[in-house]
């Protein structure tokens, strides 16, 4: 009888004190692994909100496919630019032209894939900046490294695997944050401009490989309300 009472008391102790403590610590652990999309609202995203830019003299299906939820975009260094008189390098890009913004806190999310060999290419950009710049942020790939423009290496090797990309642009604060695989990786300053939009795909840069490809799935545009 005494033993039973002692057991009841220890169970009581476990449930009264130990269990809430365990629950508290697991909540704490969850809170520490903050998802970059927390506090953001996902906006509708379908073909009404984007447009495929590709070499002007080719039909879109020569440089872009959308199969099983995967956008595949490719381009060759010898391809033409997006319009006849454009001085820009070749590209095949998803231009999210349905969500141009000039204020607020916006976020791009997508899962990217870059095959081994693709190099010297911009795979994601926040378009719009004060001249002489055209973009506020570029994520590029050089020899397998994911970089901020041609400067900072964000991830040393991204070839042949899916990686999650979250880019947050706070226009008023003139700040951008990059999360790779959910981990805060890089912060950059804004570069001015009064109309921005997100793009992803392949936009060739100096030192480009002959063939360039990136794939994207789960693309989302989100906004802090
Ligand atoms: C895209 O989504 C918008 C908003 O939900 C809707 O009005 C529009 O009809 C959709 N367009 C297509 C092509 O699905
Ligand atoms: C968004 O801006 C681009 C230029 O940066 C423009 O070409 C496009 O038409 C704009 N989209 C909308 C819906 O206004
Ligand atoms: C990419 O391909 C080259 C040539 O086949 C190979 O040497 C290299 O190890 C590959 N890199 C990765 C990260 O798979
Ligand atoms: C990439 O690798 C090639 C061949 O090894 C080299 O010539 C080039 O300088 C490298 N580019 C960068 C940006 O590291």
Coordinates of C-alpha atoms and ligand atoms in Angstrom, one line a residue:
X1 CA 0.0 0.0 0.0
X2 CA 2.8 2.4 0.9
X3 CA 4.6 1.4 -2.3
X4 CA 1.6 2.1 -4.4
X5 CA 1.2 5.6 -2.8
X6 CA 4.9 6.3 -3.5
X7 CA 4.4 5.2 -7.1
X8 CA 1.3 7.5 -7.4
X9 CA 3.3 10.3 -6.1
X10 CA 6.2 9.8 -8.5
X11 CA 3.8 9.6 -11.5
X12 CA 2.2 12.7 -10.2
X13 CA 5.6 14.4 -10.1
X14 CA 6.4 13.3 -13.6
X15 CA 3.1 14.6 -15.1
X16 CA 3.0 17.7 -13.0
X17 CA 6.5 18.9 -13.4
X18 CA 8.6 16.8 -15.8
X19 CA 6.2 16.5 -18.7
X20 CA 5.5 20.2 -19.0
X21 CA 9.2 20.8 -18.9
X22 CA 9.7 18.3 -21.8
X23 CA 7.0 20.0 -23.8
X24 CA 8.5 23.4 -23.1
X25 CA 12.0 22.3 -24.3
X26 CA 10.6 20.7 -27.5
X27 CA 8.7 23.9 -28.2
X28 CA 11.9 25.9 -27.7
X29 CA 13.7 23.6 -30.2
X30 CA 11.0 24.2 -32.7
X31 CA 11.1 28.0 -32.2
X32 CA 14.8 28.0 -32.8
X33 CA 14.5 26.4 -36.3
X34 CA 12.5 29.3 -37.7
X35 CA 11.1 28.8 -41.1
X36 CA 11.9 31.8 -43.3
X37 CA 8.3 31.9 -44.5
X38 CA 6.9 32.4 -41.0
X39 CA 4.9 35.6 -40.8
X40 CA 4.5 35.7 -44.6
X41 CA 1.4 35.1 -46.7
X42 CA 1.7 33.0 -49.8
X43 CA 0.2 34.8 -52.9
X44 CA -1.5 33.0 -55.8
X45 CA 1.1 31.7 -58.3
X46 CA 0.2 30.3 -61.7
X47 CA 0.9 31.1 -65.4
X48 CA -1.0 34.4 -65.1
X49 CA 1.8 35.7 -62.9
X50 CA 4.9 34.8 -64.9
X51 CA 6.3 34.9 -68.4
X52 CA 9.2 32.9 -69.9
X53 CA 12.0 35.0 -71.4
X54 CA 14.1 33.0 -74.0
X55 CA 16.2 33.7 -77.1
X56 CA 14.0 35.8 -79.4
X57 CA 14.4 33.6 -82.4
X58 CA 13.3 30.3 -80.8
X59 CA 10.0 28.8 -79.7
X60 CA 9.7 28.6 -75.9
X61 CA 9.7 24.7 -76.0
X62 CA 13.3 24.7 -77.4
X63 CA 14.6 26.2 -74.1
X64 CA 11.9 25.5 -71.5
X65 CA 9.8 22.6 -70.2
X66 CA 7.4 22.1 -67.4
X67 CA 6.9 18.5 -66.4
X68 CA 5.6 17.0 -63.2
X69 CA 5.9 20.4 -61.4
X70 CA 9.5 20.9 -62.5
X71 CA 10.4 24.0 -64.6
X72 CA 13.5 23.2 -66.6
X73 CA 15.2 26.1 -68.3
X74 CA 18.3 25.9 -70.5
X75 CA 20.3 28.1 -72.8
X76 CA 23.6 28.0 -74.9
X77 CA 26.3 30.6 -74.7
X78 CA 25.9 31.0 -78.5
X79 CA 22.1 31.8 -78.3
X80 CA 20.6 35.1 -79.1
X81 CA 19.3 37.5 -76.4
X82 CA 15.7 37.9 -75.4
X83 CA 15.0 40.5 -78.1
X84 CA 16.5 41.4 -81.4
X85 CA 18.3 44.6 -80.4
X86 CA 19.1 43.7 -76.8
X87 CA 22.8 44.0 -75.8
X88 CA 22.2 41.4 -73.0
X89 CA 23.7 37.9 -72.8
X90 CA 21.5 34.9 -73.6
X91 CA 18.9 33.8 -71.1
X92 CA 15.9 31.6 -70.4
X93 CA 14.2 32.9 -67.3
X94 CA 10.9 32.8 -65.5
X95 CA 10.1 36.4 -65.1
X96 CA 7.5 36.9 -62.3
X97 CA 6.0 40.0 -63.8
X98 CA 2.6 39.7 -62.0
X99 CA 4.1 40.9 -58.7
X100 CA 6.1 44.0 -59.5
X101 CA 6.7 45.8 -56.2
X102 CA 8.2 49.1 -55.0
X103 CA 7.6 48.8 -51.2
X104 CA 6.9 46.2 -48.6
X105 CA 8.7 43.0 -47.6
X106 CA 8.6 40.3 -50.3
X107 CA 9.9 36.8 -50.4
X108 CA 10.8 34.3 -53.2
X109 CA 10.9 30.6 -52.4
X110 CA 11.8 27.8 -54.7
X111 CA 13.8 24.6 -54.9
X112 CA 16.6 24.9 -57.4
X113 CA 18.7 22.3 -59.2
X114 CA 21.9 23.0 -61.2
X115 CA 23.5 20.1 -63.2
X116 CA 27.2 19.7 -63.0
X117 CA 28.9 21.6 -65.8
X118 CA 26.6 24.7 -65.8
X119 CA 28.8 27.7 -64.9
X120 CA 29.1 31.4 -65.2
X121 CA 25.4 31.9 -65.0
X122 CA 22.8 33.8 -62.9
X123 CA 20.1 31.4 -61.6
X124 CA 18.0 33.7 -59.6
X125 CA 17.6 37.5 -59.4
X126 CA 15.7 40.3 -57.7
X127 CA 15.3 42.6 -60.7
X128 CA 15.3 46.4 -60.5
X129 CA 17.9 48.8 -59.1
X130 CA 19.2 52.3 -59.5
X131 CA 21.2 52.7 -62.7
X132 CA 23.8 51.7 -63.6
X133 CA 22.7 48.5 -61.9
X134 CA 19.8 46.5 -63.3
X135 CA 19.4 44.0 -60.5
X136 CA 19.3 44.2 -56.7
X137 CA 20.5 40.7 -56.1
X138 CA 21.9 37.9 -58.2
X139 CA 22.5 34.3 -57.2
X140 CA 25.0 32.8 -59.6
X141 CA 26.8 29.5 -60.1
X142 CA 30.5 29.4 -60.9
X143 CA 32.2 26.1 -61.1
X144 CA 29.7 24.5 -58.7
X145 CA 29.7 27.3 -56.2
X146 CA 26.5 29.3 -55.5
X147 CA 27.6 33.0 -55.2
X148 CA 26.3 36.5 -54.7
X149 CA 27.1 38.1 -58.0
X150 CA 30.8 37.2 -58.6
X151 CA 31.8 37.9 -55.0
X152 CA 30.7 35.9 -52.0
X153 CA 30.5 32.2 -52.1
X154 CA 27.2 31.2 -50.3
X155 CA 27.5 27.4 -50.9
X156 CA 30.7 25.8 -52.1
X157 CA 29.0 23.0 -54.1
X158 CA 25.4 23.0 -55.3
X159 CA 25.7 20.7 -58.3
X160 CA 23.3 17.8 -58.9
X161 CA 21.1 18.3 -55.9
X162 CA 17.9 20.1 -55.0
X163 CA 18.4 23.0 -52.6
X164 CA 15.8 25.3 -51.1
X165 CA 16.2 29.0 -51.8
X166 CA 14.4 31.7 -49.8
X167 CA 15.2 35.4 -50.6
X168 CA 13.6 38.1 -48.5
X169 CA 13.6 41.7 -49.8
X170 CA 12.8 44.4 -47.3
X171 CA 12.5 47.4 -49.6
X172 CA 12.2 50.2 -46.9
X173 CA 15.2 48.8 -44.9
X174 CA 17.1 48.2 -48.2
X175 CA 18.1 44.7 -47.1
X176 CA 18.0 41.3 -48.6
X177 CA 18.4 38.0 -46.8
X178 CA 19.2 34.7 -48.4
X179 CA 18.4 31.3 -46.8
X180 CA 19.7 28.1 -48.4
X181 CA 18.1 24.9 -47.2
X182 CA 16.3 26.9 -44.6
X183 CA 19.5 28.2 -43.1
X184 CA 20.2 32.0 -43.0
X185 CA 23.3 32.2 -45.3
X186 CA 23.8 35.8 -46.5
X187 CA 22.6 39.4 -46.0
X188 CA 23.1 42.0 -48.7
X189 CA 22.2 45.7 -49.0
X190 CA 19.6 46.9 -51.5
X191 CA 20.7 48.8 -54.6
X192 CA 17.9 51.2 -55.0
X193 CA 15.3 51.1 -57.8
X194 CA 11.5 51.6 -57.7
X195 CA 10.2 48.5 -59.4
X196 CA 11.3 45.0 -58.5
X197 CA 10.4 41.5 -59.4
X198 CA 11.8 38.0 -59.0
X199 CA 13.3 35.9 -61.7
X200 CA 14.8 32.4 -61.9
X201 CA 16.3 30.3 -64.6
X202 CA 19.6 30.8 -66.5
X203 CA 21.0 34.1 -67.5
X204 CA 24.5 33.8 -68.9
X205 CA 27.4 35.9 -67.5
X206 CA 31.0 36.4 -68.4
X207 CA 32.8 33.1 -68.2
X208 CA 29.7 31.1 -69.1
X209 CA 29.8 27.4 -70.0
X210 CA 28.5 26.4 -73.4
X211 CA 25.4 24.8 -71.9
X212 CA 23.6 26.2 -68.9
X213 CA 20.6 24.7 -67.1
X214 CA 18.7 25.2 -63.9
X215 CA 15.5 23.5 -62.7
X216 CA 12.9 25.0 -60.3
X217 CA 10.0 23.6 -58.4
X218 CA 7.7 24.8 -55.6
X219 CA 8.1 28.4 -56.6
X220 CA 6.2 30.7 -54.2
X221 CA 5.9 34.5 -53.9
X222 CA 5.1 35.6 -50.4
X223 CA 4.5 38.9 -48.7
X224 CA 4.6 40.2 -45.2
X225 CA 1.1 41.6 -44.6
Ligands
LIG1 C1 -4.4 32.3 -61.5 O1 -4.8 32.7 -60.2 C2 -5.6 33.8 -60.1 C3 -5.8 34.2 -58.7 O2 -6.2 33.1 -57.9 C4 -6.9 33.5 -60.9 O3 -7.8 34.6 -60.9 C5 -6.6 33.1 -62.3 O4 -7.7 32.7 -63.0 C6 -5.6 32.0 -62.3 N1 -5.1 31.8 -63.7 C7 -4.8 30.6 -64.2 C8 -4.4 30.6 -65.6 O5 -5.0 29.6 -63.6
LIG2 C1 6.5 44.6 -64.3 O1 7.7 45.3 -64.6 C2 8.3 44.9 -65.9 C3 9.5 45.8 -66.1 O2 10.4 45.6 -65.0 C4 7.3 45.1 -67.0 O3 7.9 44.7 -68.2 C5 6.0 44.4 -66.7 O4 5.1 44.7 -67.7 C6 5.5 44.8 -65.4 N1 4.3 44.0 -65.1 C7 3.1 44.5 -64.8 C8 2.0 43.5 -64.5 O5 2.9 45.7 -64.7
LIG3 C1 31.5 17.2 -62.4 O1 31.9 16.6 -63.5 C2 33.3 16.5 -63.6 C3 33.7 16.0 -65.0 O2 32.9 14.8 -65.3 C4 33.9 15.7 -62.5 O3 35.3 15.7 -62.6 C5 33.5 16.4 -61.2 O4 33.9 15.6 -60.1 C6 32.0 16.5 -61.1 N1 31.6 17.3 -59.9 C7 30.7 17.0 -59.1 C8 30.4 17.9 -57.9 O5 30.0 16.0 -59.3
LIG4 C1 36.2 27.8 -63.1 O1 37.1 26.8 -63.5 C2 37.8 27.1 -64.7 C3 38.5 25.8 -65.1 O2 39.2 25.3 -64.0 C4 38.7 28.3 -64.5 O3 39.4 28.6 -65.7 C5 37.8 29.5 -64.0 O4 38.7 30.6 -63.7 C6 37.0 29.1 -62.8 N1 36.1 30.2 -62.6 C7 35.8 30.7 -61.4 C8 34.9 31.9 -61.3 O5 36.3 30.2 -60.4

